Amino acid sequence: MRKISKIAVLTSGGDAPGMNPCIRAVVRTGIYHNLQVVGIRQGYQGLIDNNMYDMTTRSVSNILNLGGTILKTARCIPFKSDEGMEIAYKHLKEHGIDGLVVIGGDGTFTGALRFSRKFPDISVIGVPGTIDNDLYGSTYTLGFDTATNTVIEAIDKIRDTADAHDRLFFIEVMGRDSGAIALRAGISCGAEAILLPERATAIDNLIENLKAGQFNKKSSSIVIVAEGDKTGGAYELAEAVRNEIKFYDVKVTILGHLQRGGSPSAFDRILGSRLGYAAVNALIKGETQKMVGLEANHIKLTGLEEALNQHQFKLEEDLMEMSEILSI
Ligand code: F6P
């Protein structure tokens, strides 16, 4: 079995609440097992720039409650090239690093898989960290729970004012390819409609539903639009219905990046801790090219390739149907 003596950890792609608890778990689990632990700043960019530092148990004190990532993150184009990967490899070798934990989403894993195929002497374990909840092999990804709670808090406030003024709000939430946040937030806030990238939006049906709501004496309506909805964003959709929905004043709110910030929920702190702990244990056991995830409340390893190939969020039709019935 391959023996690991020095590991590095990085966060890459969009930040997600829970990354800091995960970094803390990686560092402390590694040190507990007598490994040296290095932090890489700004994701893969830090590998290319040789931007790394030795971490101690105190490097991760009092970070469980912090949003963002103490290691910083980036979407790094140079790492996609062979040349970028070779520089990154050279720096890892110079530091004597033989194991790498990467925390991020599908872009991060794509880079990790290519890199570890090219340089198999460095073991790589991925931790699913993205608010989009769209990775196969883990029922939940880090940050999804916190982001959904942030969205719910915002929509509840919008409902107050929508109801006071008899208004229809189109609220756009994050999810370029994933309707996971939109669906969960829609159920939690009783949205009258939820529009997602995974399902074609029929404007006629939407208008009919909104008219039916008014007929049923609803004084406000909320339509949640995931940013990846194929019909367009919240502004386009609001324009498409405005002339047909005279009984409501139509307004638009884009929640934007506030969804990615904030202190991680209890769920994300525990998930980050469990996944970080499991990632280091997997490296010690000689695993590589795997993702650690949580399924049925148990840690599970999935091949990075499988996690990527099947990564699309599968629309839970039963939840959609339930949401439609409960919001009449
Ligand atoms: O991947 C997470 C995510 O928040 C997506 O939902 C969103 O489309 C994207 O990141 C936004 O990325 P950026 O902050 O780079 O604009």
mmCIF file of C-alpha atoms and ligand atoms in Angstrom:
data_model
loop_
_atom_site.group_PDB
_atom_site.id
_atom_site.type_symbol
_atom_site.label_atom_id
_atom_site.label_comp_id
_atom_site.label_asym_id
_atom_site.label_seq_id
_atom_site.Cartn_x
_atom_site.Cartn_y
_atom_site.Cartn_z
ATOM 1 C CA MET A 1 0.000 0.000 0.000
ATOM 2 C CA ARG A 2 1.181 3.478 -0.864
ATOM 3 C CA LYS A 3 2.450 5.293 2.246
ATOM 4 C CA ILE A 4 1.428 8.929 2.651
ATOM 5 C CA SER A 5 3.533 11.263 4.781
ATOM 6 C CA LYS A 6 2.640 14.777 3.648
ATOM 7 C CA ILE A 7 -0.719 15.990 2.407
ATOM 8 C CA ALA A 8 -2.036 19.244 0.988
ATOM 9 C CA VAL A 9 -5.527 20.690 0.947
ATOM 10 C CA LEU A 10 -7.146 23.253 -1.365
ATOM 11 C CA THR A 11 -10.568 24.723 -2.086
ATOM 12 C CA SER A 12 -11.486 25.469 -5.675
ATOM 13 C CA GLY A 13 -14.381 26.849 -7.752
ATOM 14 C CA GLY A 14 -17.320 28.585 -6.102
ATOM 15 C CA ASP A 15 -16.911 28.818 -2.337
ATOM 16 C CA ALA A 16 -19.490 27.034 -0.197
ATOM 17 C CA PRO A 17 -20.333 27.329 3.513
ATOM 18 C CA GLY A 18 -18.838 24.280 5.216
ATOM 19 C CA MET A 19 -15.508 24.452 3.421
ATOM 20 C CA ASN A 20 -13.821 25.832 6.552
ATOM 21 C CA PRO A 21 -15.068 23.040 8.851
ATOM 22 C CA CYS A 22 -13.803 20.622 6.214
ATOM 23 C CA ILE A 23 -10.341 22.241 6.039
ATOM 24 C CA ARG A 24 -10.170 22.090 9.834
ATOM 25 C CA ALA A 25 -11.009 18.388 9.790
ATOM 26 C CA VAL A 26 -8.406 17.631 7.117
ATOM 27 C CA VAL A 27 -5.674 19.486 9.019
ATOM 28 C CA ARG A 28 -6.415 18.003 12.426
ATOM 29 C CA THR A 29 -7.019 14.459 11.197
ATOM 30 C CA GLY A 30 -3.765 14.608 9.243
ATOM 31 C CA ILE A 31 -1.779 15.883 12.209
ATOM 32 C CA TYR A 32 -3.400 13.290 14.494
ATOM 33 C CA HIS A 33 -1.989 10.632 12.143
ATOM 34 C CA ASN A 34 1.472 12.250 12.163
ATOM 35 C CA LEU A 35 1.170 13.621 8.636
ATOM 36 C CA GLN A 36 2.503 17.002 7.665
ATOM 37 C CA VAL A 37 -0.266 19.203 6.279
ATOM 38 C CA VAL A 38 0.128 22.015 3.762
ATOM 39 C CA GLY A 39 -2.530 24.575 2.850
ATOM 40 C CA ILE A 40 -2.683 25.702 -0.775
ATOM 41 C CA ARG A 41 -4.096 29.178 -1.336
ATOM 42 C CA GLN A 42 -6.492 30.030 -4.179
ATOM 43 C CA GLY A 43 -7.159 26.533 -5.396
ATOM 44 C CA TYR A 44 -5.235 25.211 -8.387
ATOM 45 C CA GLN A 45 -3.857 28.697 -8.979
ATOM 46 C CA GLY A 46 -1.915 28.327 -5.722
ATOM 47 C CA LEU A 47 -0.376 25.092 -6.982
ATOM 48 C CA ILE A 48 0.864 26.877 -10.084
ATOM 49 C CA ASP A 49 2.054 29.942 -8.131
ATOM 50 C CA ASN A 50 3.632 27.813 -5.388
ATOM 51 C CA ASN A 51 1.421 29.627 -2.890
ATOM 52 C CA MET A 52 1.438 27.158 0.009
ATOM 53 C CA TYR A 53 2.122 27.144 3.740
ATOM 54 C CA ASP A 54 2.591 24.615 6.513
ATOM 55 C CA MET A 55 -0.490 24.247 8.676
ATOM 56 C CA THR A 56 -0.718 23.398 12.361
ATOM 57 C CA THR A 57 -3.679 22.575 14.563
ATOM 58 C CA ARG A 58 -3.783 26.275 15.443
ATOM 59 C CA SER A 59 -3.986 27.355 11.777
ATOM 60 C CA VAL A 60 -7.597 26.208 11.843
ATOM 61 C CA SER A 61 -8.688 27.498 15.251
ATOM 62 C CA ASN A 62 -12.093 29.199 15.400
ATOM 63 C CA ILE A 63 -13.025 28.729 11.772
ATOM 64 C CA LEU A 64 -15.966 26.330 12.130
ATOM 65 C CA ASN A 65 -18.372 29.255 12.082
ATOM 66 C CA LEU A 66 -16.837 31.130 9.150
ATOM 67 C CA GLY A 67 -18.361 31.270 5.666
ATOM 68 C CA GLY A 68 -16.116 31.421 2.582
ATOM 69 C CA THR A 69 -12.801 29.598 2.772
ATOM 70 C CA ILE A 70 -9.679 30.560 4.733
ATOM 71 C CA LEU A 71 -7.606 29.057 1.892
ATOM 72 C CA LYS A 72 -9.356 31.263 -0.679
ATOM 73 C CA THR A 73 -10.526 29.878 -3.977
ATOM 74 C CA ALA A 74 -10.368 30.537 -7.708
ATOM 75 C CA ARG A 75 -11.591 29.302 -11.039
ATOM 76 C CA CYS A 76 -8.191 28.561 -12.587
ATOM 77 C CA ILE A 77 -7.901 28.403 -16.387
ATOM 78 C CA PRO A 78 -4.097 27.701 -16.566
ATOM 79 C CA PHE A 79 -4.546 24.429 -14.639
ATOM 80 C CA LYS A 80 -6.556 23.097 -17.591
ATOM 81 C CA SER A 81 -3.428 23.004 -19.749
ATOM 82 C CA ASP A 82 -0.722 20.323 -19.646
ATOM 83 C CA GLU A 83 1.848 23.012 -18.967
ATOM 84 C CA GLY A 84 -0.105 24.316 -15.942
ATOM 85 C CA MET A 85 -0.424 20.803 -14.549
ATOM 86 C CA GLU A 86 3.284 20.135 -14.976
ATOM 87 C CA ILE A 87 4.174 23.281 -13.004
ATOM 88 C CA ALA A 88 1.697 22.282 -10.287
ATOM 89 C CA TYR A 89 3.214 18.786 -10.120
ATOM 90 C CA LYS A 90 6.746 20.185 -9.888
ATOM 91 C CA HIS A 91 5.738 22.361 -6.915
ATOM 92 C CA LEU A 92 4.016 19.482 -5.145
ATOM 93 C CA LYS A 93 7.110 17.302 -5.577
ATOM 94 C CA GLU A 94 9.409 20.063 -4.325
ATOM 95 C CA HIS A 95 7.340 20.173 -1.133
ATOM 96 C CA GLY A 96 7.367 16.365 -0.834
ATOM 97 C CA ILE A 97 3.568 16.196 -0.976
ATOM 98 C CA ASP A 98 2.162 12.790 -1.816
ATOM 99 C CA GLY A 99 -1.535 13.234 -1.050
ATOM 100 C CA LEU A 100 -3.974 15.954 -2.071
ATOM 101 C CA VAL A 101 -7.479 16.780 -0.804
ATOM 102 C CA VAL A 102 -9.482 18.965 -3.196
ATOM 103 C CA ILE A 103 -12.717 20.532 -1.985
ATOM 104 C CA GLY A 104 -15.023 21.803 -4.731
ATOM 105 C CA GLY A 105 -17.548 20.972 -7.425
ATOM 106 C CA ASP A 106 -17.533 19.363 -10.844
ATOM 107 C CA GLY A 107 -14.916 21.721 -12.355
ATOM 108 C CA THR A 108 -12.601 20.977 -9.435
ATOM 109 C CA PHE A 109 -13.063 17.227 -9.833
ATOM 110 C CA THR A 110 -12.499 17.372 -13.583
ATOM 111 C CA GLY A 111 -9.115 19.009 -12.929
ATOM 112 C CA ALA A 112 -8.323 16.555 -10.114
ATOM 113 C CA LEU A 113 -9.053 13.519 -12.252
ATOM 114 C CA ARG A 114 -6.989 14.702 -15.208
ATOM 115 C CA PHE A 115 -4.134 15.644 -12.893
ATOM 116 C CA SER A 116 -4.053 12.349 -11.025
ATOM 117 C CA ARG A 117 -4.203 10.354 -14.257
ATOM 118 C CA LYS A 118 -1.225 12.297 -15.528
ATOM 119 C CA PHE A 119 0.674 12.092 -12.236
ATOM 120 C CA PRO A 120 -0.552 8.949 -10.429
ATOM 121 C CA ASP A 121 2.181 9.110 -7.770
ATOM 122 C CA ILE A 122 0.152 11.845 -6.058
ATOM 123 C CA SER A 123 -3.003 10.448 -4.453
ATOM 124 C CA VAL A 124 -6.073 12.627 -4.835
ATOM 125 C CA ILE A 125 -9.326 12.589 -2.868
ATOM 126 C CA GLY A 126 -12.214 14.951 -3.653
ATOM 127 C CA VAL A 127 -14.720 16.424 -1.219
ATOM 128 C CA PRO A 128 -18.027 17.633 -2.741
ATOM 129 C CA GLY A 129 -18.185 21.344 -1.914
ATOM 130 C CA THR A 130 -20.763 23.297 -3.910
ATOM 131 C CA ILE A 131 -24.053 24.940 -3.052
ATOM 132 C CA ASP A 132 -25.532 23.361 -6.218
ATOM 133 C CA ASN A 133 -25.901 19.843 -4.739
ATOM 134 C CA ASP A 134 -25.261 18.291 -8.123
ATOM 135 C CA LEU A 135 -22.591 15.651 -7.573
ATOM 136 C CA TYR A 136 -23.346 11.987 -7.892
ATOM 137 C CA GLY A 137 -22.229 9.918 -4.890
ATOM 138 C CA SER A 138 -23.318 12.234 -2.083
ATOM 139 C CA THR A 139 -26.916 13.001 -1.175
ATOM 140 C CA TYR A 140 -25.735 16.402 0.005
ATOM 141 C CA THR A 141 -22.813 18.588 -0.964
ATOM 142 C CA LEU A 142 -21.165 21.075 1.371
ATOM 143 C CA GLY A 143 -22.950 24.428 1.410
ATOM 144 C CA PHE A 144 -26.269 23.335 -0.048
ATOM 145 C CA ASP A 145 -28.073 23.307 3.299
ATOM 146 C CA THR A 146 -26.771 26.719 4.364
ATOM 147 C CA ALA A 147 -27.474 28.280 0.967
ATOM 148 C CA THR A 148 -31.008 26.892 0.938
ATOM 149 C CA ASN A 149 -31.625 28.315 4.404
ATOM 150 C CA THR A 150 -30.291 31.688 3.276
ATOM 151 C CA VAL A 151 -32.661 31.621 0.298
ATOM 152 C CA ILE A 152 -35.610 30.651 2.489
ATOM 153 C CA GLU A 153 -34.929 33.496 4.894
ATOM 154 C CA ALA A 154 -34.860 35.979 2.009
ATOM 155 C CA ILE A 155 -37.999 34.625 0.341
ATOM 156 C CA ASP A 156 -39.960 34.680 3.613
ATOM 157 C CA LYS A 157 -39.181 38.385 3.836
ATOM 158 C CA ILE A 158 -40.209 38.955 0.243
ATOM 159 C CA ARG A 159 -43.470 37.108 0.907
ATOM 160 C CA ASP A 160 -44.300 39.609 3.668
ATOM 161 C CA THR A 161 -44.061 42.579 1.364
ATOM 162 C CA ALA A 162 -45.567 40.721 -1.621
ATOM 163 C CA ASP A 163 -48.606 39.914 0.456
ATOM 164 C CA ALA A 164 -48.914 43.451 1.795
ATOM 165 C CA HIS A 165 -49.024 44.857 -1.748
ATOM 166 C CA ASP A 166 -50.769 42.030 -3.637
ATOM 167 C CA ARG A 167 -47.691 41.433 -5.777
ATOM 168 C CA LEU A 168 -46.192 38.684 -7.884
ATOM 169 C CA PHE A 169 -42.454 38.204 -7.406
ATOM 170 C CA PHE A 170 -40.061 36.390 -9.688
ATOM 171 C CA ILE A 171 -37.108 35.418 -7.484
ATOM 172 C CA GLU A 172 -33.958 34.149 -9.158
ATOM 173 C CA VAL A 173 -31.737 31.759 -7.213
ATOM 174 C CA MET A 174 -28.367 30.202 -8.068
ATOM 175 C CA GLY A 175 -28.000 27.010 -10.056
ATOM 176 C CA ARG A 176 -26.621 27.293 -13.562
ATOM 177 C CA ASP A 177 -27.233 23.598 -14.250
ATOM 178 C CA SER A 178 -29.040 22.587 -11.111
ATOM 179 C CA GLY A 179 -32.513 23.265 -9.719
ATOM 180 C CA ALA A 180 -31.663 21.788 -6.322
ATOM 181 C CA ILE A 181 -31.823 25.057 -4.358
ATOM 182 C CA ALA A 182 -34.889 26.271 -6.281
ATOM 183 C CA LEU A 183 -36.829 23.083 -5.564
ATOM 184 C CA ARG A 184 -36.021 22.873 -1.852
ATOM 185 C CA ALA A 185 -36.587 26.596 -1.314
ATOM 186 C CA GLY A 186 -39.813 26.433 -3.328
ATOM 187 C CA ILE A 187 -41.236 23.676 -1.136
ATOM 188 C CA SER A 188 -40.099 25.430 2.033
ATOM 189 C CA CYS A 189 -41.615 28.786 1.084
ATOM 190 C CA GLY A 190 -44.783 27.546 -0.636
ATOM 191 C CA ALA A 191 -43.787 29.016 -3.987
ATOM 192 C CA GLU A 192 -46.610 29.076 -6.507
ATOM 193 C CA ALA A 193 -44.221 27.916 -9.238
ATOM 194 C CA ILE A 194 -40.645 26.590 -9.443
ATOM 195 C CA LEU A 195 -38.750 26.887 -12.726
ATOM 196 C CA LEU A 196 -35.678 24.726 -13.187
ATOM 197 C CA PRO A 197 -33.004 23.933 -15.788
ATOM 198 C CA GLU A 198 -34.006 20.250 -15.679
ATOM 199 C CA ARG A 199 -37.529 20.877 -16.914
ATOM 200 C CA ALA A 200 -38.862 22.900 -19.840
ATOM 201 C CA THR A 201 -40.889 25.896 -18.713
ATOM 202 C CA ALA A 202 -44.268 26.386 -20.442
ATOM 203 C CA ILE A 203 -45.173 30.070 -20.120
ATOM 204 C CA ASP A 204 -48.841 29.346 -20.897
ATOM 205 C CA ASN A 205 -49.070 26.899 -18.005
ATOM 206 C CA LEU A 206 -47.367 29.351 -15.712
ATOM 207 C CA ILE A 207 -49.872 32.063 -16.614
ATOM 208 C CA GLU A 208 -52.771 29.651 -16.098
ATOM 209 C CA ASN A 209 -51.453 28.654 -12.672
ATOM 210 C CA LEU A 210 -51.055 32.239 -11.593
ATOM 211 C CA LYS A 211 -54.588 33.063 -12.772
ATOM 212 C CA ALA A 212 -55.910 30.036 -10.889
ATOM 213 C CA GLY A 213 -54.140 31.295 -7.771
ATOM 214 C CA GLN A 214 -55.853 34.640 -8.053
ATOM 215 C CA PHE A 215 -59.205 32.903 -8.624
ATOM 216 C CA ASN A 216 -58.488 30.971 -5.401
ATOM 217 C CA LYS A 217 -58.085 34.316 -3.624
ATOM 218 C CA LYS A 218 -54.292 34.292 -3.277
ATOM 219 C CA SER A 219 -53.140 37.777 -2.437
ATOM 220 C CA SER A 220 -49.526 37.214 -3.528
ATOM 221 C CA SER A 221 -47.558 34.792 -5.637
ATOM 222 C CA ILE A 222 -43.920 33.742 -5.687
ATOM 223 C CA VAL A 223 -42.215 32.179 -8.702
ATOM 224 C CA ILE A 224 -38.726 30.808 -8.026
ATOM 225 C CA VAL A 225 -36.462 30.711 -11.060
ATOM 226 C CA ALA A 226 -33.183 28.795 -11.005
ATOM 227 C CA GLU A 227 -30.627 30.871 -12.927
ATOM 228 C CA GLY A 228 -30.171 28.067 -15.480
ATOM 229 C CA ASP A 229 -33.849 27.933 -16.512
ATOM 230 C CA LYS A 230 -33.810 27.589 -20.298
ATOM 231 C CA THR A 231 -36.608 30.123 -20.870
ATOM 232 C CA GLY A 232 -34.459 32.904 -19.487
ATOM 233 C CA GLY A 233 -33.802 34.642 -16.218
ATOM 234 C CA ALA A 234 -36.299 36.168 -13.807
ATOM 235 C CA TYR A 235 -36.439 39.488 -15.706
ATOM 236 C CA GLU A 236 -37.286 37.817 -19.031
ATOM 237 C CA LEU A 237 -39.940 35.644 -17.421
ATOM 238 C CA ALA A 238 -41.511 38.582 -15.618
ATOM 239 C CA GLU A 239 -41.785 40.436 -18.956
ATOM 240 C CA ALA A 240 -43.296 37.371 -20.602
ATOM 241 C CA VAL A 241 -46.214 37.265 -18.140
ATOM 242 C CA ARG A 242 -46.643 40.941 -17.234
ATOM 243 C CA ASN A 243 -49.336 41.740 -19.777
ATOM 244 C CA GLU A 244 -51.370 38.672 -18.908
ATOM 245 C CA ILE A 245 -51.255 39.116 -15.157
ATOM 246 C CA LYS A 246 -52.916 42.487 -14.659
ATOM 247 C CA PHE A 247 -54.255 41.628 -11.206
ATOM 248 C CA TYR A 248 -50.756 41.588 -9.686
ATOM 249 C CA ASP A 249 -48.045 44.189 -9.687
ATOM 250 C CA VAL A 250 -45.032 42.180 -11.014
ATOM 251 C CA LYS A 251 -41.613 42.536 -9.338
ATOM 252 C CA VAL A 252 -38.243 40.807 -9.697
ATOM 253 C CA THR A 253 -35.531 39.979 -7.125
ATOM 254 C CA ILE A 254 -32.194 38.369 -7.987
ATOM 255 C CA LEU A 255 -30.694 36.895 -4.821
ATOM 256 C CA GLY A 256 -27.204 36.504 -6.327
ATOM 257 C CA HIS A 257 -24.031 35.851 -4.392
ATOM 258 C CA LEU A 258 -25.470 36.422 -0.945
ATOM 259 C CA GLN A 259 -26.557 32.779 -1.314
ATOM 260 C CA ARG A 260 -22.938 31.633 -1.109
ATOM 261 C CA GLY A 261 -21.974 33.504 2.040
ATOM 262 C CA GLY A 262 -22.767 33.230 5.713
ATOM 263 C CA SER A 263 -21.945 31.047 8.656
ATOM 264 C CA PRO A 264 -22.387 27.339 7.847
ATOM 265 C CA SER A 265 -25.454 25.617 9.297
ATOM 266 C CA ALA A 266 -25.052 22.840 11.876
ATOM 267 C CA PHE A 267 -25.640 20.382 9.037
ATOM 268 C CA ASP A 268 -22.819 21.820 6.910
ATOM 269 C CA ARG A 269 -20.414 22.017 9.872
ATOM 270 C CA ILE A 270 -20.989 18.352 10.640
ATOM 271 C CA LEU A 271 -20.907 17.324 6.988
ATOM 272 C CA GLY A 272 -17.668 19.278 6.429
ATOM 273 C CA SER A 273 -16.105 17.678 9.498
ATOM 274 C CA ARG A 274 -17.143 14.159 8.482
ATOM 275 C CA LEU A 275 -16.022 14.512 4.874
ATOM 276 C CA GLY A 276 -12.679 16.115 5.767
ATOM 277 C CA TYR A 277 -11.985 13.385 8.321
ATOM 278 C CA ALA A 278 -13.004 10.695 5.822
ATOM 279 C CA ALA A 279 -10.861 12.208 3.046
ATOM 280 C CA VAL A 280 -7.670 11.928 5.106
ATOM 281 C CA ASN A 281 -8.529 8.411 6.262
ATOM 282 C CA ALA A 282 -9.067 7.440 2.617
ATOM 283 C CA LEU A 283 -5.625 8.797 1.669
ATOM 284 C CA ILE A 284 -4.022 6.893 4.534
ATOM 285 C CA LYS A 285 -5.737 3.697 3.342
ATOM 286 C CA GLY A 286 -4.141 4.147 -0.081
ATOM 287 C CA GLU A 287 -7.221 5.384 -1.942
ATOM 288 C CA THR A 288 -6.933 7.776 -4.871
ATOM 289 C CA GLN A 289 -9.135 9.265 -7.621
ATOM 290 C CA LYS A 290 -12.139 8.966 -5.302
ATOM 291 C CA MET A 291 -14.715 11.324 -3.862
ATOM 292 C CA VAL A 292 -15.899 11.010 -0.264
ATOM 293 C CA GLY A 293 -19.643 11.506 0.073
ATOM 294 C CA LEU A 294 -22.526 10.908 2.427
ATOM 295 C CA GLU A 295 -25.287 8.480 1.461
ATOM 296 C CA ALA A 296 -27.956 7.263 3.898
ATOM 297 C CA ASN A 297 -25.907 8.935 6.645
ATOM 298 C CA HIS A 298 -22.846 6.783 5.896
ATOM 299 C CA ILE A 299 -19.560 7.790 4.322
ATOM 300 C CA LYS A 300 -19.178 6.367 0.858
ATOM 301 C CA LEU A 301 -16.340 6.490 -1.662
ATOM 302 C CA THR A 302 -17.214 7.018 -5.325
ATOM 303 C CA GLY A 303 -14.750 7.097 -8.213
ATOM 304 C CA LEU A 304 -14.155 10.672 -9.375
ATOM 305 C CA GLU A 305 -14.964 9.564 -12.895
ATOM 306 C CA GLU A 306 -18.321 8.143 -11.841
ATOM 307 C CA ALA A 307 -19.135 11.190 -9.709
ATOM 308 C CA LEU A 308 -18.493 13.382 -12.743
ATOM 309 C CA ASN A 309 -20.205 11.241 -15.380
ATOM 310 C CA GLN A 310 -23.421 10.997 -13.436
ATOM 311 C CA HIS A 311 -23.201 14.364 -11.759
ATOM 312 C CA GLN A 312 -26.358 15.992 -13.098
ATOM 313 C CA PHE A 313 -28.941 16.672 -10.437
ATOM 314 C CA LYS A 314 -31.828 14.361 -11.167
ATOM 315 C CA LEU A 315 -35.086 16.221 -10.866
ATOM 316 C CA GLU A 316 -37.120 14.676 -8.096
ATOM 317 C CA GLU A 317 -40.469 14.531 -9.908
ATOM 318 C CA ASP A 318 -42.274 13.426 -6.747
ATOM 319 C CA LEU A 319 -41.147 16.562 -4.908
ATOM 320 C CA MET A 320 -42.193 18.753 -7.840
ATOM 321 C CA GLU A 321 -45.627 17.158 -7.890
ATOM 322 C CA MET A 322 -46.002 17.525 -4.149
ATOM 323 C CA SER A 323 -44.973 21.157 -4.302
ATOM 324 C CA GLU A 324 -47.574 21.873 -6.993
ATOM 325 C CA ILE A 325 -50.334 20.201 -4.988
ATOM 326 C CA LEU A 326 -49.411 21.918 -1.726
ATOM 327 C CA SER A 327 -49.269 25.400 -3.238
ATOM 328 C CA ILE A 328 -52.804 25.528 -4.718
HETATM 329 O O1 F6P B 1 -21.185 26.506 -8.604
HETATM 330 C C1 F6P B 1 -21.847 27.286 -7.671
HETATM 331 C C2 F6P B 1 -22.405 28.537 -8.277
HETATM 332 O O2 F6P B 1 -22.849 29.307 -7.198
HETATM 333 C C3 F6P B 1 -23.509 28.339 -9.321
HETATM 334 O O3 F6P B 1 -24.772 28.079 -8.784
HETATM 335 C C4 F6P B 1 -23.425 29.652 -10.046
HETATM 336 O O4 F6P B 1 -23.966 29.537 -11.333
HETATM 337 C C5 F6P B 1 -21.951 29.925 -10.085
HETATM 338 O O5 F6P B 1 -21.404 29.273 -8.960
HETATM 339 C C6 F6P B 1 -21.565 31.383 -10.076
HETATM 340 O O6 F6P B 1 -20.184 31.457 -10.139
HETATM 341 P P1 F6P B 1 -19.332 32.783 -10.042
HETATM 342 O O7 F6P B 1 -19.314 33.210 -8.617
HETATM 343 O O8 F6P B 1 -17.986 32.414 -10.540
HETATM 344 O O9 F6P B 1 -20.042 33.796 -10.900
#
